[in-house]
């Protein structure tokens, strides 16, 4: 079968690699000059920064993708667990270091915040093990089929309860609620619109930890680009897809400025609202906004070098005084004004320096360094290199939001297109498709599409 994949981000490439290995003739069409989308790196004056993701949950997804599309990942690079998933620093001066891979360690960490909080945390997280098993089997690891799904999975996905209300009941401490909310608030979601089952993210962090690859996660984008070559995927860069051509209810081609490219099946790995014939799928939905990024090169001996040394730390999250009110009411998040400030100490720098990325929302660009300093991380005298990229610029670069749809309650589950769509021969992968954004989930979307299309 001739398959055309639209968009060379991680979702599109995951689908292309699997389909090519299954014997299909695959063409990948990418509007920019290079592949990877958000999953990439920039190198300036010897400093290397990840442009988007710096670490991933569920390393098994990446390993499975490489194994099922050719050489195992271990032959090309390694996945390394981070020592600390996140460090949260709260407005009252207290801190929590969240480690992955151990329930007992997390319990002890929460206990240092307040007696009894460790118990409350494990009581919140434990039941998500069952939720994960159900969703994994019926919705995340195989294309959704209501006839095959367990009734409990159908019930879970239709549940009205929101994560904001659940956390309010389950965790008596505002700081613990901020920790549980973070995987969602970091992507700009309004927690009062996030379904309760999505809280399983905390279970995944606790059980599987978070992982990166040497040289930064962007290296994974390069490896996937090479995999396109070994799998003989035809890659057309600098070619924007303008629409999917649908005839008699079937996707038969994609349209570009240079003409049509015929296809027996089309996989769309971009925001479908950019393709006129697919807009109806996402009517009444909104995409998430992107945060601003400030890539900084720091001189040797900076305050961050003192604090982290060679330790591998995911995010250093610096909460402001209004953070808990934002999470509880969702009001500011809904207006796109919810505040976020975090440091990702993941880049590499020459001459014993450090390369970090400051990610922010709701803080004016010229205030970011002062706000960091006010929250105890004063980098102002240590900066040797500074690159600012606004969320708006990034969305333009990537042709949409790599964070996918904004949660709008349980209806988002049905409104997000999936591996099978009402148009024959049309399949969706990537952050805008089921099961959503993030490296592991967009990787899984490629597997769902490969299952839906089947072998050649
Ligand atoms: C700042 C930031 C930090 C993140 N951090 C993490 C993290 O630490 N861990 C994690 O798991 N996830 C993280 N994510 C999320 C993760 O990076 C994304 O969900 C994932 O990479 C999205 O992949 P994708 O293929 O769906 O989309 P994209 O990466 O957006 O790729 C889409 C591709 O399609 C191309 N394209 C767009 N329009 C067209 C068109 N009309 N025709 C042809 N091609 C087109 C684009 O140029 C792009 O290459 C982060 C995202 C961002 C933005």
XYZ file of C-alpha atoms and ligand atoms in Angstrom:
509
model
C 0.000 0.000 0.000
C 1.223 3.534 -0.630
C 0.935 5.534 2.614
C 1.531 9.278 2.890
C 2.356 10.593 6.370
C 1.807 14.313 6.978
C 4.235 15.901 9.463
C 7.676 14.689 10.495
C 7.355 15.161 14.268
C 7.793 12.209 16.625
C 4.199 11.037 16.033
C 4.474 11.112 12.234
C 7.916 9.482 12.234
C 6.805 6.749 14.671
C 3.930 5.876 12.325
C 6.139 6.057 9.205
C 8.881 3.811 10.653
C 6.436 1.119 11.753
C 4.452 1.161 8.510
C 7.602 0.958 6.375
C 8.813 -2.030 8.418
C 5.434 -3.671 7.799
C 6.113 -3.499 4.059
C 4.241 -0.345 3.026
C 5.673 2.186 0.628
C 5.783 5.298 2.831
C 6.245 8.975 1.928
C 6.706 11.436 4.791
C 5.870 15.062 3.965
C 7.331 17.762 6.217
C 6.869 21.501 5.768
C 10.142 22.589 7.393
C 13.725 21.858 6.360
C 14.283 19.129 8.947
C 12.465 16.346 10.778
C 11.663 16.080 14.494
C 9.150 18.880 15.077
C 9.313 19.808 18.772
C 11.771 16.970 19.369
C 14.987 18.663 18.355
C 18.144 20.473 19.440
C 19.738 23.815 18.846
C 23.461 24.316 19.070
C 24.926 27.781 19.608
C 28.551 28.557 20.515
C 29.080 25.010 21.780
C 25.930 25.029 23.916
C 23.305 22.408 23.093
C 19.671 22.809 24.158
C 16.675 20.559 23.614
C 14.103 22.645 21.742
C 11.125 20.784 23.231
C 11.034 17.595 25.302
C 13.933 16.965 27.662
C 12.763 13.677 29.187
C 10.166 10.982 28.667
C 7.886 8.764 30.669
C 7.388 5.097 29.700
C 10.787 4.243 28.196
C 9.289 0.945 26.968
C 7.425 2.880 24.262
C 10.625 4.218 22.728
C 12.370 0.826 23.028
C 9.420 -0.925 21.382
C 9.350 1.585 18.529
C 13.027 1.039 17.730
C 12.791 -2.762 18.045
C 9.682 -2.990 15.853
C 11.139 -0.737 13.171
C 14.637 -2.233 12.872
C 17.671 -2.156 15.156
C 17.014 -2.035 18.920
C 17.616 1.338 20.604
C 20.480 -0.102 22.690
C 22.513 -0.503 19.492
C 22.260 3.243 18.810
C 22.017 4.988 22.191
C 20.840 4.310 25.725
C 17.954 5.493 27.853
C 19.121 6.886 31.193
C 16.804 7.356 34.199
C 16.797 10.795 35.830
C 17.816 10.864 39.499
C 15.032 13.323 40.296
C 11.789 13.625 38.296
C 11.168 17.162 39.570
C 12.105 19.469 42.363
C 9.275 21.713 43.524
C 10.085 24.881 45.469
C 7.010 26.392 47.063
C 6.218 30.008 47.897
C 6.552 29.306 51.662
C 10.211 28.246 51.232
C 9.635 24.480 51.555
C 10.831 22.021 48.874
C 9.995 18.560 47.597
C 12.228 16.356 45.455
C 10.106 13.831 43.611
C 12.019 10.700 42.656
C 10.697 8.047 40.284
C 10.601 4.266 40.473
C 9.801 3.879 44.184
C 6.519 4.209 46.038
C 8.314 4.074 49.406
C 10.709 6.886 48.435
C 7.850 9.122 47.294
C 5.932 8.414 50.497
C 8.957 9.469 52.563
C 9.422 12.621 50.454
C 5.835 13.784 51.058
C 6.143 12.914 54.747
C 8.914 15.528 55.030
C 6.386 18.197 53.984
C 3.817 17.292 56.645
C 3.121 14.241 58.837
C 0.496 12.000 57.220
C 0.976 13.503 53.751
C 2.964 10.452 52.594
C -0.053 8.247 53.309
C -2.409 10.621 51.520
C -0.071 10.621 48.477
C 0.104 6.820 48.172
C -3.682 6.603 48.648
C -4.069 9.018 45.734
C -1.592 7.270 43.452
C -2.220 3.546 44.159
C -5.696 3.276 42.527
C -4.306 4.756 39.321
C -2.503 1.434 38.787
C -5.850 -0.165 37.893
C -6.844 2.848 35.785
C -3.586 2.572 33.821
C -4.035 -1.176 33.206
C -7.562 -0.648 31.889
C -6.787 2.285 29.631
C -3.569 0.725 28.409
C -5.304 -2.416 27.194
C -8.379 -0.864 25.592
C -7.467 2.652 24.546
C -3.750 3.420 24.610
C -2.137 0.281 23.200
C -4.762 -0.802 20.677
C -7.171 1.220 18.542
C -10.366 1.943 20.443
C -13.130 -0.563 19.762
C -16.185 -0.147 22.010
C -17.227 -3.751 21.302
C -13.955 -5.133 22.660
C -13.406 -2.653 25.499
C -14.066 -3.641 29.101
C -17.201 -1.818 30.373
C -15.088 -0.299 33.130
C -12.830 1.377 30.525
C -15.859 2.843 28.771
C -17.110 4.118 32.130
C -13.718 5.627 33.017
C -13.454 7.537 29.747
C -16.970 8.914 30.165
C -16.454 9.974 33.784
C -17.534 13.514 34.607
C -15.284 14.022 37.666
C -12.401 16.435 37.230
C -8.869 16.135 38.522
C -9.144 19.506 40.307
C -12.045 18.274 42.466
C -10.412 14.891 43.075
C -7.124 16.415 44.274
C -8.999 18.835 46.513
C -10.611 15.855 48.285
C -7.646 13.477 48.273
C -4.784 15.739 49.314
C -5.139 17.956 52.389
C -2.022 19.974 51.536
C -1.937 22.621 48.784
C 1.718 21.860 47.990
C 0.963 18.186 47.296
C -1.888 19.277 45.017
C 0.556 21.425 43.035
C 2.848 18.415 42.584
C 0.006 16.193 41.309
C -1.314 18.984 39.087
C 2.059 19.801 37.522
C 2.089 17.300 34.613
C -1.106 19.011 33.382
C -0.559 22.646 34.351
C 2.904 22.582 32.716
C 1.169 21.992 29.372
C -1.241 24.872 30.011
C -4.303 22.786 30.853
C -7.002 24.124 33.137
C -7.181 21.480 35.889
C -10.913 22.023 36.309
C -11.300 20.672 32.726
C -8.912 17.690 33.056
C -10.671 14.336 33.599
C -9.912 12.534 36.830
C -8.343 9.485 35.148
C -5.575 11.665 33.669
C -4.130 11.781 37.208
C -2.584 8.392 36.332
C 0.409 10.433 35.151
C 1.529 10.462 38.826
C 1.330 6.659 38.879
C 3.461 6.410 35.734
C 6.096 8.743 37.194
C 6.129 6.795 40.438
C 6.413 3.369 38.825
C 8.513 3.914 35.734
C 10.426 7.147 36.464
C 11.463 9.583 33.724
C 14.256 9.033 31.229
C 16.503 10.834 28.823
C 19.239 9.927 26.338
C 22.883 11.098 26.437
C 23.226 14.421 24.639
C 19.602 15.355 25.345
C 16.302 13.928 24.204
C 16.571 15.852 20.923
C 19.098 13.188 19.883
C 16.131 10.841 19.589
C 14.769 13.049 16.790
C 18.057 12.617 14.888
C 17.949 8.837 15.378
C 14.389 8.698 14.103
C 15.478 10.771 11.089
C 18.173 8.150 10.346
C 15.607 5.416 10.775
C 13.566 6.986 7.967
C 16.590 6.377 5.712
C 17.202 2.773 6.797
C 13.506 1.976 6.365
C 13.586 3.623 2.910
C 10.857 6.095 3.778
C 10.731 8.749 1.060
C 11.123 12.075 2.911
C 9.945 15.316 1.296
C 11.091 18.291 3.382
C 10.210 21.926 2.610
C 6.825 20.673 1.471
C 3.690 21.809 3.280
C 0.548 19.731 2.929
C -2.354 22.071 2.182
C -5.162 19.528 2.474
C -6.125 15.876 2.314
C -7.976 15.025 -0.887
C -11.132 13.057 -0.090
C -13.145 11.434 -2.913
C -16.308 9.408 -2.345
C -15.650 9.320 1.386
C -12.088 8.055 1.020
C -8.699 9.785 1.508
C -6.945 9.351 -1.837
C -4.127 11.948 -1.866
C -2.607 14.954 -0.147
C -2.401 18.310 -1.849
C 0.790 20.402 -1.803
C 1.764 23.562 -3.711
C 3.495 21.287 -6.262
C 0.450 19.097 -6.880
C -1.192 16.007 -5.415
C 0.568 12.977 -3.965
C -1.624 9.898 -4.387
C -2.111 7.532 -1.472
C -4.009 4.402 -0.506
C -3.907 5.671 3.088
C -3.048 9.037 4.668
C -1.713 9.477 8.197
C -2.085 13.010 9.532
C 0.478 13.845 12.222
C -0.322 17.562 12.508
C -3.117 19.711 13.916
C -6.086 18.805 11.653
C -7.472 22.348 11.825
C -4.786 23.338 9.297
C -6.314 21.002 6.705
C -9.720 22.297 5.479
C -11.302 18.896 4.819
C -10.546 17.736 8.388
C -11.595 20.843 10.315
C -14.975 19.397 11.149
C -13.265 16.763 13.326
C -12.043 19.370 15.766
C -14.904 21.867 15.671
C -15.513 23.371 19.122
C -12.067 22.423 20.424
C -9.038 24.580 21.269
C -5.328 23.844 21.197
C -3.004 24.391 24.123
C -0.839 27.498 24.071
C 2.911 27.059 24.206
C 5.101 28.447 26.995
C 7.984 30.856 26.361
C 11.484 29.401 26.443
C 14.692 31.098 27.468
C 17.797 29.061 26.658
C 20.713 30.186 28.829
C 24.417 29.371 28.760
C 25.838 29.797 32.273
C 29.459 30.274 33.294
C 31.207 27.572 35.360
C 30.364 27.692 39.051
C 26.909 29.237 38.583
C 24.330 28.899 41.306
C 22.774 25.909 39.495
C 26.114 24.092 39.246
C 26.378 24.421 43.047
C 22.902 23.037 43.564
C 22.804 20.156 41.087
C 26.390 19.201 40.194
C 26.169 16.268 37.783
C 22.810 15.122 39.081
C 20.189 14.458 36.399
C 17.136 16.467 37.361
C 13.953 16.855 35.323
C 12.280 20.142 36.085
C 13.026 22.621 38.861
C 9.565 24.134 39.422
C 9.392 27.497 41.201
C 5.873 28.146 42.436
C 4.588 31.663 42.979
C 2.200 32.784 45.690
C -0.885 32.531 43.429
C -0.141 29.042 42.111
C -2.577 27.080 44.268
C -5.459 29.479 43.591
C -4.809 29.065 39.839
C -4.959 25.287 40.100
C -8.057 25.185 42.288
C -10.221 27.538 40.232
C -8.725 27.214 36.764
C -9.882 30.774 36.096
C -6.533 32.231 35.113
C -5.501 29.076 33.237
C -8.704 29.305 31.190
C -7.792 32.857 30.180
C -4.315 31.622 29.234
C -2.840 33.657 32.090
C -1.993 30.787 34.454
C 1.553 31.220 35.687
C 4.433 28.777 35.215
C 8.136 29.128 35.958
C 10.540 26.238 35.733
C 14.154 25.525 34.918
C 15.208 22.527 32.854
C 18.877 21.927 33.664
C 19.324 19.480 30.806
C 21.493 21.113 28.139
C 25.235 20.792 27.667
C 27.821 23.576 27.613
C 31.537 23.944 26.819
C 34.309 24.594 29.363
C 32.485 23.269 32.456
C 29.646 25.750 32.016
C 25.967 24.813 32.114
C 23.124 25.077 29.615
C 19.602 25.396 30.999
C 16.201 26.277 29.614
C 13.805 28.476 31.557
C 10.189 27.728 30.657
C 7.519 30.263 31.591
C 3.897 31.226 31.125
C 2.108 34.367 32.239
C 5.368 36.237 33.037
C 6.590 39.045 30.748
C 9.859 38.098 28.982
C 11.784 40.967 30.619
C 10.575 39.866 34.085
C 11.601 36.209 33.886
C 15.143 36.522 35.272
C 14.045 38.885 38.057
C 11.189 36.547 38.993
C 13.629 33.631 39.077
C 15.907 35.642 41.346
C 12.997 36.555 43.614
C 12.266 32.839 43.932
C 15.814 32.020 44.994
C 17.537 31.174 41.684
C 19.541 34.238 40.699
C 21.228 33.540 37.376
C 21.593 37.169 36.284
C 25.373 37.428 36.804
C 26.136 33.982 35.376
C 24.735 34.312 31.848
C 27.110 33.990 28.884
C 24.478 33.222 26.235
C 20.753 33.928 26.052
C 18.192 32.901 23.407
C 14.544 33.825 23.895
C 11.810 32.003 21.949
C 8.235 33.014 22.628
C 5.438 30.438 22.654
C 3.875 32.221 19.671
C 7.125 31.989 17.656
C 7.464 28.323 18.538
C 3.917 27.512 17.435
C 4.696 29.192 14.096
C 7.929 27.217 13.724
C 6.178 23.916 14.393
C 3.005 24.717 12.439
C 0.767 24.339 15.509
C 0.988 23.236 19.112
C 2.975 20.038 19.825
C 0.993 19.921 23.074
C -2.202 19.053 21.206
C -5.759 19.772 22.323
C -6.571 21.624 25.519
C -8.600 19.449 27.879
C -12.232 20.501 27.938
C -13.662 17.804 30.164
C -14.553 14.278 29.152
C -15.830 15.348 25.713
C -12.232 15.876 24.580
C -11.760 12.084 24.572
C -14.357 11.782 21.800
C -13.448 14.983 19.983
C -9.805 14.051 19.545
C -9.505 12.046 16.290
C -7.781 8.674 16.488
C -6.091 5.946 14.498
C -9.434 5.332 12.763
C -11.569 8.224 11.536
C -14.958 8.503 9.787
C -13.068 8.987 6.484
C -11.886 5.663 5.013
C -8.127 5.512 4.589
C -7.535 8.500 6.901
C -5.668 8.000 10.183
C -4.439 10.429 12.839
C -1.185 10.298 14.808
C 0.694 12.749 17.029
C -0.241 15.107 19.828
C -3.631 16.022 18.345
C -4.692 12.365 18.101
C -5.477 9.714 20.706
C -3.875 9.236 23.215
C -2.559 12.835 23.242
C 0.698 14.733 23.657
C 4.078 13.845 25.110
C 6.835 11.661 23.701
C 5.425 8.307 24.888
C 1.853 9.043 23.868
C 2.703 10.374 20.418
C 4.956 7.319 20.023
C 2.013 5.105 20.951
C -0.180 6.920 18.427
C 2.199 5.624 15.724
C 1.663 2.087 16.964
C -2.147 2.547 16.970
C -2.055 3.747 13.358
C 0.166 0.819 12.315
C -2.329 -1.600 13.916
C -5.284 0.138 12.255
C -3.672 -0.047 8.789
C -2.122 -3.506 9.271
C 0.663 -5.210 7.311
C 1.129 -4.638 3.558
C 8.404 23.309 25.057
C 7.942 21.885 25.081
C 8.460 21.014 26.023
C 8.044 19.679 26.033
N 8.572 18.827 26.948
C 8.233 17.525 26.935
C 8.897 16.595 27.787
O 9.812 16.926 28.537
N 8.494 15.285 27.727
C 7.519 14.861 26.865
O 7.217 13.659 26.841
N 6.897 15.728 26.035
C 7.240 17.036 26.049
N 6.648 17.899 25.175
C 5.598 17.392 24.282
C 6.178 16.643 23.073
O 7.332 17.275 22.621
C 5.158 16.642 21.956
O 3.890 16.201 22.413
C 5.570 15.777 20.780
O 6.924 15.955 20.436
C 4.640 16.156 19.622
O 4.995 15.418 18.487
P 4.076 15.547 17.179
O 4.695 14.686 16.141
O 2.662 15.299 17.507
O 4.087 17.083 16.768
P 5.228 18.112 16.361
O 6.489 17.855 17.101
O 4.598 19.444 16.477
O 5.519 17.788 14.840
C 4.649 18.189 13.801
C 5.476 18.271 12.525
O 4.594 18.525 11.443
C 5.124 19.540 10.616
N 4.012 20.202 9.937
C 3.126 21.075 10.478
N 2.220 21.442 9.548
C 2.542 20.777 8.396
C 1.967 20.717 7.102
N 0.885 21.443 6.788
N 2.530 19.908 6.179
C 3.636 19.159 6.475
N 4.216 19.183 7.709
C 3.672 19.968 8.652
C 5.890 20.437 11.566
O 6.873 21.210 10.912
C 6.482 19.403 12.543
O 7.733 18.927 12.095
C 7.067 19.228 25.116
C 6.558 20.110 24.170
C 6.987 21.418 24.148
C 6.436 22.328 23.105
